Structures are given as C-alpha cells and as structure tokens.
Short mmCIF file of N, CA and C in Angstrom, two decimals:
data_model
loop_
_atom_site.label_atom_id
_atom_site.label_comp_id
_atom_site.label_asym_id
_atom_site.label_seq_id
_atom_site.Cartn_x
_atom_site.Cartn_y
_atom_site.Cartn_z
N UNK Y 8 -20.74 63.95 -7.96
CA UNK Y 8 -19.79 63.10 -7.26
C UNK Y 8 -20.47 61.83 -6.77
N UNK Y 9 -21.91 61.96 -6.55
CA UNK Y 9 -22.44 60.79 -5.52
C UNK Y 9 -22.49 60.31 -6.50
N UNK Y 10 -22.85 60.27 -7.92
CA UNK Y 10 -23.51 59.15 -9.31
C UNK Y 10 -22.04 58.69 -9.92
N UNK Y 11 -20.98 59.56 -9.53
CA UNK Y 11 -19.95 58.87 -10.16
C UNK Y 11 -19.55 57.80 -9.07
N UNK Y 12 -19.50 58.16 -7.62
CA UNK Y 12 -19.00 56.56 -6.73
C UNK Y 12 -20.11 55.39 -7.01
N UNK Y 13 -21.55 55.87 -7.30
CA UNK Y 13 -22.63 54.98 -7.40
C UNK Y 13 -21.86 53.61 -8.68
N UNK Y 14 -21.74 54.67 -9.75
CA UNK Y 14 -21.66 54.31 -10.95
C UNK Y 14 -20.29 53.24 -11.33
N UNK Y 15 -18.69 53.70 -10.05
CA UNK Y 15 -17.93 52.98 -9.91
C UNK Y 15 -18.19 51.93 -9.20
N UNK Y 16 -19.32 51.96 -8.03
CA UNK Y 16 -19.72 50.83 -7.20
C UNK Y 16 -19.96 49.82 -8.06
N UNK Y 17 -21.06 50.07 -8.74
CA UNK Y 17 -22.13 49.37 -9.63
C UNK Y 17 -20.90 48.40 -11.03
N UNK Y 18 -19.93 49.05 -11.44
CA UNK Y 18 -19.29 48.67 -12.14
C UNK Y 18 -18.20 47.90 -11.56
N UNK Y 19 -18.02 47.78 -10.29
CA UNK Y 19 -17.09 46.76 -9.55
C UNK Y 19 -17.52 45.46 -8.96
N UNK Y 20 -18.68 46.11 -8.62
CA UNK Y 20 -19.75 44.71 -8.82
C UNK Y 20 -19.83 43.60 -9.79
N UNK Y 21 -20.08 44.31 -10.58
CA UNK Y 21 -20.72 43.90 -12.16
C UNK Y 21 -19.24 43.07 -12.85
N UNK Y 22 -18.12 43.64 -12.60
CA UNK Y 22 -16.63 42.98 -13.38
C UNK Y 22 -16.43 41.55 -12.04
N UNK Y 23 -16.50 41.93 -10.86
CA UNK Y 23 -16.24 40.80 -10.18
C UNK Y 23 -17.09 39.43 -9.90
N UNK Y 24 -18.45 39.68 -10.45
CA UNK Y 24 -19.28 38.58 -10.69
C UNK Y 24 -18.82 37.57 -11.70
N UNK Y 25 -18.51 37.67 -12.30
CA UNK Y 25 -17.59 36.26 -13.76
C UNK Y 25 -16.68 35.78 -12.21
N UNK Y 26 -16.05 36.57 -11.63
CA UNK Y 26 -14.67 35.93 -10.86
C UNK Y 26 -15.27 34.67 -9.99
N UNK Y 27 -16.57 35.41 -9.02
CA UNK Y 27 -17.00 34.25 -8.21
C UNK Y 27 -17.91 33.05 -9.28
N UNK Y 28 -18.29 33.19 -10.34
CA UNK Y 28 -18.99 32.53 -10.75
C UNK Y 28 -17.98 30.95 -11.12
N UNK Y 29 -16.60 31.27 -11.45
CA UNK Y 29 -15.75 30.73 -12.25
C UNK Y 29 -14.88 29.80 -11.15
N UNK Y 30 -15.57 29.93 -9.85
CA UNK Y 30 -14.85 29.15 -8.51
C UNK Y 30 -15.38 27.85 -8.70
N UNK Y 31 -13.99 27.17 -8.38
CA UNK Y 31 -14.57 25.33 -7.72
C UNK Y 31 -15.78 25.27 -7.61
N UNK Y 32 -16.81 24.58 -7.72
CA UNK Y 32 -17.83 24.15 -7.21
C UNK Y 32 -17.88 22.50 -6.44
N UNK Y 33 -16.86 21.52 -6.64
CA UNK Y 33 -16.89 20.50 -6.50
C UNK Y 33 -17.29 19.88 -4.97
N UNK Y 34 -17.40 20.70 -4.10
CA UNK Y 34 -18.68 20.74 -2.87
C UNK Y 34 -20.26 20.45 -2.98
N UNK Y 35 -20.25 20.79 -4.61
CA UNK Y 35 -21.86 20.08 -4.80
C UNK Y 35 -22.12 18.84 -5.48
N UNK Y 36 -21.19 18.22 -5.65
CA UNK Y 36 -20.89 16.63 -6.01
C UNK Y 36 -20.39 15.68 -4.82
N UNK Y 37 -21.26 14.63 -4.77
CA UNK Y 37 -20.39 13.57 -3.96
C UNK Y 37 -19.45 12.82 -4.61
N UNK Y 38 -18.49 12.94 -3.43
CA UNK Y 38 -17.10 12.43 -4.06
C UNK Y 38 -17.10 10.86 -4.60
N UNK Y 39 -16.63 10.36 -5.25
CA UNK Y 39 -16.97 9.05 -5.72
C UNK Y 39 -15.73 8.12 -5.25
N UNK Y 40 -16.92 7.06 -5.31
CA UNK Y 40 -16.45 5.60 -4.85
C UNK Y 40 -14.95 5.46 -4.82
N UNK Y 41 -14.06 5.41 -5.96
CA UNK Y 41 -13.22 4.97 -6.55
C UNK Y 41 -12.80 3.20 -6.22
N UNK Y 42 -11.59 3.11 -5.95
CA UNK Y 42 -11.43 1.36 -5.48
C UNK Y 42 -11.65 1.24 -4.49
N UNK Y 43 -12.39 2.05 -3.54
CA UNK Y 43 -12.62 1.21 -2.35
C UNK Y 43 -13.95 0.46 -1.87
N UNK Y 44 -14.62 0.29 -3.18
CA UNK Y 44 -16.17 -0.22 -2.87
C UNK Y 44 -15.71 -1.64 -2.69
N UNK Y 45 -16.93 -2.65 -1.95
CA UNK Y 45 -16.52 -3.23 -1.44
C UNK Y 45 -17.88 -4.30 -2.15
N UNK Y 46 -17.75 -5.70 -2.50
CA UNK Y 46 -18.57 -6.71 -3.19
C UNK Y 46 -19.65 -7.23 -1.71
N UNK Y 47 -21.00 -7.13 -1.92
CA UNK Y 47 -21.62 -7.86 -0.83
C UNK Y 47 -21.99 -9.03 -1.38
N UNK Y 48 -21.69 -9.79 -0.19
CA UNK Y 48 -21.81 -10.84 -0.18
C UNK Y 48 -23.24 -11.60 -0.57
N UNK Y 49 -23.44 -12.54 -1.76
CA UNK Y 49 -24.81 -12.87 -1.80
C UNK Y 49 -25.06 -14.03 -1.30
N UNK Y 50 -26.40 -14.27 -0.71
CA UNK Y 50 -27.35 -15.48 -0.20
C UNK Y 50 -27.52 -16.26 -0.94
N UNK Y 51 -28.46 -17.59 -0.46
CA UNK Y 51 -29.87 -18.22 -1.25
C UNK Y 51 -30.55 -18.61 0.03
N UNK Y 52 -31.74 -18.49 -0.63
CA UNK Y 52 -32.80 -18.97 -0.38
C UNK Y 52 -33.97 -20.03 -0.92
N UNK Y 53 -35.12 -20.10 -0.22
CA UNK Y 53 -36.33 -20.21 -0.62
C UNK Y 53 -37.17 -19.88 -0.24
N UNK Y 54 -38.62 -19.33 -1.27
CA UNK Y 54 -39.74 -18.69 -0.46
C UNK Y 54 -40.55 -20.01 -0.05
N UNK Y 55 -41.16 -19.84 1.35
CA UNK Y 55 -42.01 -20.58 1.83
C UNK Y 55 -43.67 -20.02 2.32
N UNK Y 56 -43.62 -19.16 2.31
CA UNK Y 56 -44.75 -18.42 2.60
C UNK Y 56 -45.03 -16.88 1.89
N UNK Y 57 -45.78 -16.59 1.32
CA UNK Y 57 -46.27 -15.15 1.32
C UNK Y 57 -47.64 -14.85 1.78
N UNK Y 58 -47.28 -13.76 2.91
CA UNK Y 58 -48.54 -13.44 3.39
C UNK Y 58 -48.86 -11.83 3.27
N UNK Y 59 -50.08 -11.53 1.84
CA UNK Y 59 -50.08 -10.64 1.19
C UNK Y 59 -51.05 -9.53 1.95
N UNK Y 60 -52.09 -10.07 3.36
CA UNK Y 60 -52.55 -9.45 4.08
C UNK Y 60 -51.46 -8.84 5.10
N UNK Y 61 -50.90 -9.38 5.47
CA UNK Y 61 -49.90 -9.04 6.59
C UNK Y 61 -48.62 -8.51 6.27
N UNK Y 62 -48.54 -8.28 4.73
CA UNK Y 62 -46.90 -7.97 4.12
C UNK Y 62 -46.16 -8.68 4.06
N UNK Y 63 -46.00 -9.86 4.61
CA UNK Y 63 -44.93 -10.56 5.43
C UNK Y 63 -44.81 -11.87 4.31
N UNK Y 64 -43.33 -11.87 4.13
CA UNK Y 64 -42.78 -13.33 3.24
C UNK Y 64 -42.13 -14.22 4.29
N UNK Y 65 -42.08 -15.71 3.92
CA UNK Y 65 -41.29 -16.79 5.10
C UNK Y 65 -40.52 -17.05 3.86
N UNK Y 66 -38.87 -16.91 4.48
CA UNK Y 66 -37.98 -17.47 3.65
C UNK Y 66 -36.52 -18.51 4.61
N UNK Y 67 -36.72 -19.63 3.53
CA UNK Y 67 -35.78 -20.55 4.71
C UNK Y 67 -34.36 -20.38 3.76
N UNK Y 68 -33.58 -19.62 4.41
CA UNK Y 68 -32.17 -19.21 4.21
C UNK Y 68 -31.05 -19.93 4.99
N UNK Y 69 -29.70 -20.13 4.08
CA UNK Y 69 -28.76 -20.31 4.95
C UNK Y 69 -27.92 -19.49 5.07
N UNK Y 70 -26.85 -19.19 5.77
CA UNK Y 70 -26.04 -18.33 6.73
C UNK Y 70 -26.01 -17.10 5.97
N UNK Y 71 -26.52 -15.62 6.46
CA UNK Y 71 -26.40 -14.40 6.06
C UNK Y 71 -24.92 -13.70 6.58
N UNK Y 72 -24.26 -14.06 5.83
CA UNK Y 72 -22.40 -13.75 6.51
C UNK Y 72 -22.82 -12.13 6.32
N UNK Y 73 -22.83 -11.36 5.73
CA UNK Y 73 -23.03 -9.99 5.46
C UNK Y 73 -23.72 -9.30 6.79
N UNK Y 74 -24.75 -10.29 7.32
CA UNK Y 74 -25.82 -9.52 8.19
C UNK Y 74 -25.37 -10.25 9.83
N UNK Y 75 -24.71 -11.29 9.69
CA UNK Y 75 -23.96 -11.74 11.20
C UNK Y 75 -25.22 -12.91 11.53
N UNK Y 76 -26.04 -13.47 10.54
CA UNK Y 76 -27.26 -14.45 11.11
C UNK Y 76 -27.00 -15.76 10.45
N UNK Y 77 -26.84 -16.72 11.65
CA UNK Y 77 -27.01 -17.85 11.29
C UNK Y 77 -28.33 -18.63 10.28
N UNK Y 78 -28.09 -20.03 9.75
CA UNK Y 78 -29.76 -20.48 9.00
C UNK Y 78 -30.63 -20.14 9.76
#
C-alpha cells in the first residue's frame, strides 16, 4: 500500500510539471518602450581644454535645455 501512494505521488508530480512549465513567463522581460519614448534634446559645443592628468575636459557650450543649464 505505502509503494502504491509513493508511486501515485511520484506520478502526479511528474504529469503536473509540463503544466507549470507552460505558464506566462512575461515577468522576466522588461516591458517595452512602445510610443512613449521621448527624443533628447541635442547640444553643441566646443572642446577647449583636455586635461588627461586630472580626467577633466573644458567645453564652451550653449544652453543645455534637457539638463535646465544656461551657456
């Protein structure tokens, strides 16, 4: 009796695994953009300095509308 409930356990297991396998997964994708992406706005510039000890570039820009900074 105990190897036959074992044996029905084991076989109810075994048939209901396809079921969960065959679920939505779309929780492991990010949902995408669609039309609501939005164009950023581009600059200009010019480089005036690179300073390759210090990391640091000088650039004389006018108005960064995107970032809220005046020239």
């Amino acid at each position: 009796m105990k190897s036959l409930l074992s044996f029905i356990s084991l076989l109810a297991l075994a048939l209901a695994n396809p079921v969960f396998a065959a679920a939505e997964h779309d929780s492991h994708h990010p949902a995408g953009s669609g039309a609501a992406s939005v164009k950023a706005a581009a600059s200009e510039g010019t480089v005036k300095k690179i300073d390759k000890a210090a990391g640091k570039i000088t650039i004389k820009h006018g108005p960064l509308a995107n970032l809220g900074m005046p020239p």
